[in-house]
Structures are given as C-alpha cells and as structure tokens.
Short mmCIF file of C-alpha atoms in Angstrom, two decimals:
data_model
loop_
_atom_site.label_atom_id
_atom_site.label_comp_id
_atom_site.label_asym_id
_atom_site.label_seq_id
_atom_site.Cartn_x
_atom_site.Cartn_y
_atom_site.Cartn_z
CA UNK A 23 4.70 22.23 -14.63
CA UNK A 24 0.76 21.47 -13.61
CA UNK A 25 0.09 17.45 -13.33
CA UNK A 26 -3.01 16.01 -12.40
CA UNK A 27 -3.49 12.64 -10.55
CA UNK A 28 -6.49 10.83 -10.44
CA UNK A 29 -8.24 8.23 -7.75
CA UNK A 30 -11.78 6.80 -7.68
CA UNK A 31 -11.35 6.63 -4.07
CA UNK A 32 -9.76 8.72 -1.43
CA UNK A 33 -11.09 7.21 1.85
CA UNK A 34 -8.54 6.09 4.44
CA UNK A 35 -10.71 2.75 4.93
CA UNK A 36 -9.53 2.37 0.86
CA UNK A 37 -6.06 0.88 2.49
CA UNK A 38 -2.50 1.64 1.39
CA UNK A 39 -3.67 3.52 -2.01
CA UNK A 40 -5.02 6.41 -0.82
CA UNK A 41 -2.75 6.76 2.60
CA UNK A 42 0.38 6.64 -0.11
CA UNK A 43 -1.45 8.89 -2.55
CA UNK A 44 -2.03 11.77 -0.10
CA UNK A 45 1.56 10.91 1.80
CA UNK A 46 3.15 11.49 -2.00
CA UNK A 47 1.44 14.61 -2.74
CA UNK A 48 1.60 16.13 -0.11
CA UNK A 49 5.43 15.71 0.64
CA UNK A 50 5.64 17.01 -3.61
CA UNK A 51 3.96 19.92 -2.35
CA UNK A 52 6.23 21.12 0.25
CA UNK A 53 9.15 20.99 -2.09
CA UNK A 54 6.51 23.47 -3.78
CA UNK A 55 5.10 21.09 -6.87
CA UNK A 56 1.83 21.69 -8.96
CA UNK A 57 -0.05 18.60 -8.47
CA UNK A 58 -3.48 18.48 -7.55
CA UNK A 59 -5.84 15.52 -6.92
CA UNK A 60 -8.97 14.24 -8.25
CA UNK A 61 -11.36 12.33 -6.61
CA UNK A 62 -15.17 11.64 -6.03
CA UNK A 63 -16.71 12.47 -2.50
CA UNK A 64 -17.38 9.74 0.03
CA UNK A 65 -18.15 10.51 3.52
CA UNK A 66 -14.85 9.52 5.17
CA UNK A 67 -12.48 11.94 3.25
CA UNK A 68 -8.55 11.70 3.36
CA UNK A 69 -7.58 15.42 3.31
CA UNK A 70 -7.46 17.96 5.70
CA UNK A 71 -9.17 20.91 3.71
CA UNK A 72 -6.22 20.62 0.83
CA UNK A 73 -6.89 23.12 -2.13
CA UNK A 74 -4.95 20.46 -4.26
CA UNK A 75 -7.69 17.42 -3.38
CA UNK A 76 -10.47 18.45 -5.78
CA UNK A 77 -13.54 16.45 -4.64
CA UNK A 78 -16.28 16.12 -7.40
CA UNK A 79 -20.31 15.21 -6.14
CA UNK A 80 -20.54 11.35 -6.51
CA UNK A 81 -22.72 10.85 -9.04
CA UNK A 82 -21.27 7.03 -9.41
CA UNK A 83 -23.83 4.86 -11.19
CA UNK A 84 -22.53 1.80 -11.76
CA UNK A 85 -20.08 -1.18 -10.25
CA UNK A 86 -17.87 0.57 -12.69
CA UNK A 87 -17.63 3.74 -11.29
CA UNK A 88 -19.33 5.79 -14.11
CA UNK A 89 -19.70 9.46 -13.33
CA UNK A 90 -20.49 12.15 -15.73
CA UNK A 91 -18.28 14.72 -13.23
CA UNK A 92 -14.97 12.96 -13.38
CA UNK A 93 -16.12 13.59 -17.76
CA UNK A 94 -17.44 17.01 -17.55
CA UNK A 95 -14.05 18.22 -15.09
CA UNK A 96 -11.71 16.21 -17.04
CA UNK A 97 -12.38 17.67 -20.38
CA UNK A 98 -13.02 21.91 -18.56
CA UNK A 99 -9.33 21.32 -17.29
CA UNK A 100 -6.07 21.74 -18.68
CA UNK A 101 -3.09 20.09 -17.38
CA UNK A 102 0.74 19.03 -19.01
CA UNK A 103 0.84 15.47 -17.37
CA UNK A 104 -1.88 13.16 -16.33
CA UNK A 105 -1.15 9.99 -13.90
CA UNK A 106 -4.08 7.83 -12.70
CA UNK A 107 -3.81 5.42 -9.37
CA UNK A 108 -4.91 2.13 -9.58
CA UNK A 109 -7.25 0.00 -12.94
CA UNK A 110 -10.66 -1.39 -13.84
CA UNK A 111 -12.61 1.76 -12.53
CA UNK A 112 -13.88 4.39 -15.08
CA UNK A 113 -11.86 7.11 -13.24
CA UNK A 114 -8.54 5.47 -14.24
CA UNK A 115 -10.06 4.95 -18.05
CA UNK A 116 -11.25 8.39 -18.16
CA UNK A 117 -8.01 10.05 -16.97
CA UNK A 118 -5.84 8.25 -19.42
CA UNK A 119 -8.07 8.88 -22.42
CA UNK A 120 -8.33 12.13 -21.50
CA UNK A 121 -4.75 12.87 -21.59
CA UNK A 122 -4.67 10.74 -25.50
CA UNK A 123 -7.48 12.90 -27.02
CA UNK A 124 -5.18 16.29 -25.41
CA UNK A 125 -2.15 14.24 -26.40
CA UNK A 126 -0.40 15.12 -23.01
CA UNK A 127 1.40 12.66 -21.46
CA UNK A 128 -0.11 9.98 -18.78
CA UNK A 129 1.24 7.39 -16.11
CA UNK A 130 -0.74 4.61 -14.33
CA UNK A 131 0.11 3.53 -11.10
CA UNK A 132 -1.30 -0.24 -10.85
CA UNK A 133 -0.65 0.23 -7.07
CA UNK A 134 -0.16 -3.97 -7.57
CA UNK A 135 -3.43 -4.95 -9.36
CA UNK A 136 -1.34 -6.43 -12.03
CA UNK A 137 0.38 -8.92 -10.57
CA UNK A 138 -1.13 -12.32 -11.48
CA UNK A 139 -3.15 -13.14 -8.36
CA UNK A 140 -4.94 -10.32 -8.34
CA UNK A 141 -5.45 -10.56 -12.26
CA UNK A 142 -7.41 -13.51 -11.52
CA UNK A 143 -9.06 -12.06 -8.45
CA UNK A 144 -13.07 -11.05 -10.37
CA UNK A 145 -11.20 -12.15 -13.49
CA UNK A 146 -14.81 -12.45 -15.48
CA UNK A 147 -15.39 -8.80 -14.16
CA UNK A 148 -12.20 -7.73 -15.49
CA UNK A 149 -11.59 -10.02 -18.82
CA UNK A 150 -13.99 -7.30 -20.56
CA UNK A 151 -12.77 -4.16 -18.96
CA UNK A 152 -9.59 -5.00 -20.31
CA UNK A 153 -10.59 -5.83 -24.12
CA UNK A 154 -12.89 -2.64 -23.86
CA UNK A 155 -10.58 -0.25 -22.16
CA UNK A 156 -7.68 -1.14 -20.40
CA UNK A 157 -5.20 -3.19 -22.56
CA UNK A 158 -5.21 0.08 -24.80
CA UNK A 159 -4.37 2.19 -21.66
CA UNK A 160 -1.81 0.58 -20.87
CA UNK A 161 -0.50 -0.66 -23.59
CA UNK A 162 -0.55 3.78 -24.58
CA UNK A 163 0.79 4.89 -21.21
CA UNK A 164 3.98 7.06 -21.45
CA UNK A 165 5.23 5.24 -18.76
CA UNK A 166 4.19 2.70 -15.59
CA UNK A 167 5.50 3.19 -11.90
CA UNK A 168 5.66 0.25 -9.63
CA UNK A 169 7.11 0.12 -6.17
CA UNK A 170 9.15 -2.87 -6.62
CA UNK A 171 10.70 -5.05 -8.87
CA UNK A 172 8.61 -7.66 -8.40
CA UNK A 173 5.94 -5.63 -9.70
CA UNK A 174 7.81 -4.47 -12.86
CA UNK A 175 8.45 -8.01 -13.59
CA UNK A 176 4.62 -8.97 -13.39
CA UNK A 177 3.88 -5.31 -15.37
CA UNK A 178 6.24 -7.08 -18.32
CA UNK A 179 5.11 -10.06 -18.19
CA UNK A 180 1.09 -8.67 -18.61
CA UNK A 181 3.18 -7.56 -21.73
CA UNK A 182 3.86 -4.00 -21.23
CA UNK A 183 6.76 -2.91 -23.09
CA UNK A 184 6.96 0.91 -22.39
CA UNK A 185 8.96 3.06 -19.94
CA UNK A 186 8.32 1.60 -16.01
CA UNK A 187 9.49 3.88 -12.65
CA UNK A 188 10.69 2.17 -9.38
CA UNK A 189 9.78 4.34 -6.85
CA UNK A 190 8.70 3.40 -3.43
CA UNK A 191 5.65 3.90 -1.64
CA UNK A 192 6.33 7.23 0.71
CA UNK A 193 6.10 7.10 4.34
CA UNK A 194 5.11 9.96 5.96
CA UNK A 195 6.63 10.62 9.26
CA UNK A 196 4.59 12.30 11.97
CA UNK A 197 6.01 14.50 14.24
CA UNK A 198 5.10 12.91 17.37
CA UNK A 199 7.20 9.78 15.87
CA UNK A 200 10.16 9.57 17.70
CA UNK A 201 8.12 10.41 21.15
CA UNK A 202 6.64 7.45 20.13
CA UNK A 203 9.47 5.17 19.19
CA UNK A 204 11.02 6.15 22.30
CA UNK A 205 8.57 4.51 24.52
CA UNK A 206 9.27 1.14 22.98
CA UNK A 207 11.39 0.01 26.00
CA UNK A 208 8.63 0.49 28.66
CA UNK A 209 6.26 -1.52 25.75
CA UNK A 210 8.74 -4.11 25.35
CA UNK A 211 9.60 -5.05 29.12
CA UNK A 212 12.24 -7.84 30.32
CA UNK A 213 8.96 -9.97 31.18
CA UNK A 214 6.55 -11.87 29.31
CA UNK A 215 4.26 -12.14 27.57
CA UNK A 216 5.67 -10.47 23.98
CA UNK A 217 3.03 -8.83 22.13
CA UNK A 218 2.68 -9.27 18.43
CA UNK A 219 0.21 -7.85 15.76
CA UNK A 220 -1.42 -8.09 12.28
CA UNK A 221 -2.36 -4.54 11.02
CA UNK A 222 -4.35 -4.13 7.62
CA UNK A 223 -7.70 -4.81 5.86
CA UNK A 224 -9.19 -8.51 6.55
CA UNK A 225 -8.99 -10.13 3.66
CA UNK A 226 -8.55 -14.24 3.06
CA UNK A 227 -5.11 -13.26 0.74
CA UNK A 228 -3.94 -12.22 3.69
CA UNK A 229 -3.41 -15.16 5.53
CA UNK A 230 -4.28 -13.70 9.25
CA UNK A 231 -5.19 -17.36 10.12
CA UNK A 232 -1.45 -18.48 9.85
CA UNK A 233 -1.28 -16.22 12.89
CA UNK A 234 -3.77 -17.83 14.58
CA UNK A 235 -2.39 -20.95 13.59
CA UNK A 236 1.42 -20.16 14.61
CA UNK A 237 0.20 -18.87 17.87
CA UNK A 238 -1.79 -22.53 18.71
CA UNK A 239 1.12 -24.54 18.18
CA UNK A 240 3.61 -22.40 20.87
CA UNK A 241 4.33 -24.32 23.26
CA UNK A 242 2.86 -21.99 26.00
CA UNK A 243 0.81 -19.71 24.32
CA UNK A 244 -0.09 -17.88 26.96
CA UNK A 245 3.85 -16.31 26.88
CA UNK A 246 1.84 -13.97 24.39
CA UNK A 247 -0.81 -11.73 23.01
CA UNK A 248 -2.01 -10.85 19.47
CA UNK A 249 -3.31 -7.83 18.10
CA UNK A 250 -5.78 -7.95 14.99
CA UNK A 251 -6.12 -4.63 13.23
CA UNK A 252 -8.52 -3.88 10.70
CA UNK A 253 -11.79 -4.40 9.28
CA UNK A 254 -12.68 -5.57 5.59
CA UNK A 255 -14.40 -8.64 4.75
CA UNK A 256 -17.01 -9.28 7.26
CA UNK A 257 -17.40 -13.12 6.58
CA UNK A 258 -13.26 -13.43 6.92
CA UNK A 259 -13.41 -11.01 9.97
CA UNK A 260 -16.18 -13.85 11.14
CA UNK A 261 -14.02 -16.93 10.32
CA UNK A 262 -11.46 -15.71 12.21
CA UNK A 263 -13.13 -15.26 15.20
CA UNK A 264 -14.52 -18.39 14.99
CA UNK A 265 -11.46 -20.47 14.15
CA UNK A 266 -9.93 -18.29 17.58
CA UNK A 267 -13.20 -20.38 19.49
CA UNK A 268 -12.01 -23.27 17.73
CA UNK A 269 -8.15 -22.84 18.83
CA UNK A 270 -9.49 -22.22 22.67
CA UNK A 271 -7.19 -19.00 22.20
CA UNK A 272 -7.78 -16.64 25.19
CA UNK A 273 -5.16 -14.30 24.03
CA UNK A 274 -6.20 -12.42 20.78
CA UNK A 275 -7.86 -9.28 20.41
CA UNK A 276 -9.99 -7.47 18.08
CA UNK A 277 -9.20 -3.95 17.39
CA UNK A 278 -11.31 -2.81 14.65
CA UNK A 279 -9.66 0.16 12.24
CA UNK A 280 -7.04 2.01 13.46
CA UNK A 281 -5.87 5.35 12.24
CA UNK A 282 -3.60 7.81 13.32
CA UNK A 283 -1.53 8.32 16.81
CA UNK A 284 -3.26 4.88 17.48
CA UNK A 285 -2.08 3.43 15.16
CA UNK A 286 1.39 3.83 15.71
CA UNK A 287 1.38 3.33 19.30
CA UNK A 288 -0.08 0.24 18.90
CA UNK A 289 2.54 -0.89 16.43
CA UNK A 290 5.38 0.55 19.03
CA UNK A 291 3.32 -2.46 21.28
CA UNK A 292 4.27 -4.83 19.12
CA UNK A 293 7.62 -6.92 19.56
CA UNK A 294 6.49 -8.31 16.12
CA UNK A 295 3.95 -6.99 13.30
CA UNK A 296 3.43 -10.29 11.06
CA UNK A 297 2.63 -9.73 7.24
CA UNK A 298 1.24 -13.41 5.37
CA UNK A 299 0.00 -12.19 2.52
CA UNK A 300 -0.60 -14.29 -0.51
CA UNK A 301 1.05 -11.26 -2.24
CA UNK A 302 1.73 -7.58 -1.35
CA UNK A 303 2.42 -4.67 -3.37
CA UNK A 304 4.97 -2.88 -1.09
CA UNK A 305 3.05 -3.04 2.44
CA UNK A 306 2.75 0.39 3.71
CA UNK A 307 2.09 -1.11 7.37
CA UNK A 308 5.46 -2.44 6.96
CA UNK A 309 7.28 0.26 7.08
CA UNK A 310 5.01 2.08 9.15
CA UNK A 311 6.01 -0.47 12.08
CA UNK A 312 9.90 -0.08 10.36
CA UNK A 313 9.50 3.43 11.31
CA UNK A 314 8.78 3.01 15.11
CA UNK A 315 10.93 0.23 15.52
CA UNK A 316 9.05 -2.64 15.05
CA UNK A 317 10.00 -5.92 13.48
CA UNK A 318 8.03 -7.41 10.18
CA UNK A 319 8.27 -11.10 9.39
CA UNK A 320 6.51 -10.92 5.65
CA UNK A 321 5.65 -13.31 3.78
CA UNK A 322 7.87 -14.00 0.11
CA UNK A 323 4.74 -12.91 -1.59
CA UNK A 324 5.91 -9.26 -0.29
CA UNK A 325 9.06 -7.59 -2.06
CA UNK A 326 10.86 -7.43 1.72
CA UNK A 327 14.10 -9.00 1.04
CA UNK A 328 15.62 -6.07 2.76
CA UNK A 329 14.07 -7.55 6.25
CA UNK A 330 16.78 -9.82 5.78
CA UNK A 331 19.65 -8.21 4.61
CA UNK A 332 18.87 -5.29 6.77
CA UNK A 333 18.58 -7.38 10.21
CA UNK A 334 15.79 -6.25 10.96
CA UNK A 335 13.23 -8.90 10.22
CA UNK A 336 12.56 -12.11 8.48
CA UNK A 337 11.17 -12.74 4.95
CA UNK A 338 10.07 -16.12 4.22
CA UNK A 339 7.26 -18.19 3.91
CA UNK A 340 4.64 -17.33 6.12
CA UNK A 341 3.39 -20.83 7.14
CA UNK A 342 1.88 -21.17 10.36
CA UNK A 343 5.01 -23.61 11.82
CA UNK A 344 7.46 -21.02 10.70
CA UNK A 345 5.06 -17.41 12.37
CA UNK A 346 5.37 -20.27 15.37
CA UNK A 347 9.19 -20.60 15.13
CA UNK A 348 9.50 -16.61 15.04
CA UNK A 349 7.37 -16.43 18.12
CA UNK A 350 9.39 -18.80 19.98
CA UNK A 351 12.98 -16.46 18.55
CA UNK A 352 11.08 -13.04 19.99
CA UNK A 353 9.73 -14.83 23.15
CA UNK A 354 13.81 -15.99 24.06
CA UNK A 355 15.08 -12.84 22.47
CA UNK A 356 16.38 -10.12 24.99
CA UNK A 357 14.99 -6.54 24.90
CA UNK A 358 18.46 -4.97 23.71
CA UNK A 359 18.84 -7.58 20.73
CA UNK A 360 15.00 -7.08 19.78
CA UNK A 361 15.68 -2.36 20.09
CA UNK A 362 19.11 -3.27 17.57
CA UNK A 363 16.56 -5.14 15.51
CA UNK A 364 14.18 -2.07 15.76
CA UNK A 365 16.74 0.12 14.94
CA UNK A 366 18.38 -1.32 12.45
CA UNK A 367 14.12 -0.64 10.67
CA UNK A 368 14.19 2.58 11.83
CA UNK A 369 17.72 3.71 9.71
CA UNK A 370 15.74 1.67 6.85
CA UNK A 371 13.40 3.95 6.65
CA UNK A 372 14.82 6.96 7.29
CA UNK A 373 17.21 6.24 4.56
CA UNK A 374 14.82 5.37 1.61
CA UNK A 375 11.22 5.53 1.88
CA UNK A 376 10.91 8.61 3.13
CA UNK A 377 8.02 10.84 1.47
CA UNK A 378 10.34 13.53 0.94
CA UNK A 379 12.84 11.19 -0.87
CA UNK A 380 9.92 9.33 -3.06
CA UNK A 381 8.46 12.71 -4.19
CA UNK A 382 11.60 14.14 -5.20
CA UNK A 383 11.46 10.97 -7.55
CA UNK A 384 8.35 11.59 -8.67
CA UNK A 385 8.78 15.13 -9.74
CA UNK A 386 11.96 13.58 -11.38
CA UNK A 387 9.67 11.36 -13.48
CA UNK A 388 7.22 14.33 -14.30
CA UNK A 389 10.00 16.38 -15.78
CA UNK A 390 11.51 13.88 -17.96
CA UNK A 391 8.15 12.88 -19.26
CA UNK A 392 7.16 16.56 -19.83
CA UNK A 393 10.43 18.49 -20.62
CA UNK A 394 12.85 15.15 -21.84
CA UNK A 395 15.38 16.03 -19.96
CA UNK A 396 18.21 13.73 -18.16
CA UNK A 397 16.54 9.94 -17.55
CA UNK A 398 16.37 9.45 -13.55
CA UNK A 399 18.11 6.04 -13.18
CA UNK A 400 15.34 4.52 -11.87
CA UNK A 401 12.89 4.34 -15.66
CA UNK A 402 13.77 1.15 -17.19
CA UNK A 403 12.97 1.46 -20.72
#
C-alpha cells in the first residue's frame, strides 16, 4: 500500500492543519505505513528532512495556487490512494482530479472548511471555485475525513452523501512532556495571581476580545495575568492591543508566535486556556493544553463537550460574563482541585487522542478503501 497525502502549505505558521498532518504522518511511519506528503516549498517548512516529505519548488502563480510542478509530480508518480488536506486551492483539486484520472480512490480532509461559517467567509471567491471544481471533487470523493461528529453533520448538510470517517486530530506528545507537566505545581503555587492564556492564530473569529472583557469584569483584575500567544491578522492584533489600553488593563502580555518546548512550558504555567472561537473544527490547542495538565474553557462552537463530561474544563458559551465567572472560580480554587482537573485532562488525551491511536485508525481507513476488507466502526455510510 502506497499512499500520497497533499497539502498546499506545510508551514508551522499555517496553523493546526500543518501540525496535525505532520503529527499524523510521523506516527503512521512509526507503525510502518508507506505514506508520502507532497507540498510546495516555503521559507519555514514543518519538516526535519524526512524523505517522505516531497517538497516541490514553489511556482504558485495566483491566489488559487496554480502550480505546474504539482501537476507534473502528480502525473509522473503512482500511488494506490490519494488524500488531500483542505479545500479551495489548486493542490487540493489537482489531487482529486489526478486520483480520478488514474482510477484510484481519494480522501478529502476538509479541516473545518465545510462549516457554515467557514463557507460564508470569502463566499464570493469560493462559489465559482465550487462550481468549477470542488462540488464535483467533494461529491465523487471515496471518503471525507472529519475530526468530530459536529463536522460530520456539517458535511452532510453540505450535501455529501458518501462515506465519512471520524478520526480525531492526533496529539504528538513530545518526550519532555512529563517533565514539563510535573513542574505545574510550582507554576500554580498557592498564591495569586492566577495565569490565564490564549494560544492560536489571531483572527476575528477567535473572539480573543471576549477574554479581555472577561478580565475587565473581575472585581480585582490584578488577581490574574493574561498571556496572548500567537500571530495572524495584524489589524486584529492592533485592535486587541487598543482594547487593552482602552480597558486600562496592565496585566496582559502579547507573546507572539510560540512553538516547540516553549509552547508547552507556557501552557503548563496556565491555570486555564481559553478558546472562545465562534467555531473551531477540532482545536489542537485543546489537546496540547490538556496534555500538560491545564484545564480548558472552550466555546460551544468547538466539539469539546468532553471538557464537561470528564471534568477537565468548561464547554459552554464563552461570553465575557461566563469567562469572568470561570476566572473567578479558578482564582478561588485551591491547587489540589486544579491538579485533579489537570490530571483528568492528561488522562483523556492519553486514552483517546495520542498520535499512535489516530495513526492506526487512518491505516485501517486506507486498508478498507484499497482492499475492501472489514469496515472500521468509525466509518459512516
């Protein structure tokens, strides 16, 4: 079995799509799967010289990302199955069209791009692309891979009637994770201020301002610190900085882009990570925070009901008032209770979201599509 995955950009700055793809494929190679990844060259490539990452010279000539190098690679290579990550770009369409021309099965991982809110964003660009390419690409796909039941419902509402595989995004836990997590008690300490945080791409749909407003509603805002980790939309970041000044907050720090061990160390120092996004397909940041024992408050626009059911956080409406209420609970919560919540989160990630578990699921999906053997129970027809 020889499989090709494709992705338009494989930069860590591209966000969770690149990270989860790298984590998944690394884990798949560790269990012996023959899977390549094709992408275009960018300055900051999420790779460590792996031979299975096929990096092509970047000859992209339009916002659609048209590339003769992609066409040439797809035409000149042979795989048993094709799997593209994302939608709306030439790399994605060319993968689907090539699979059909070679009479091979193909999978699309939309990564949340078929959510209603995502479809409405830049609708005027996506509508003609749908009519020219992507409605057909999606309709004829042998399977769509989604990360949660909520995303499956949106895919069905979009009109796709084929097979859907629910496989969560993988959490690639680094070797130093236990060391980072074990220091959490010293980070929390027994005294104020509590430290709260946001991590992710800065974009208006992330609703980071709700966290700022939540802090401003506290009776004693100085009892906490807030760190905003991430880069993205420069205008939106300036808006957030302006709001910090307007609200008179002196306890907010903008850290910029963080990655690697620094990211996990920053997460471990938090009493809570806040994810107030309008919608979030899976949210790698949630499993990353849970993996170091940090509780999470996530909006109802995310698929994280397990935060409530496992006792490792809050899945609720992330209005400023609710955020302030959770912050007050955390400020008043003793350290042992915080550690119990943190341990529940680490247990959830270890039992369900490790990269090795998702790699096995993806391998089973590939085997089923290629060999038509026993259908895994996570595939819905």
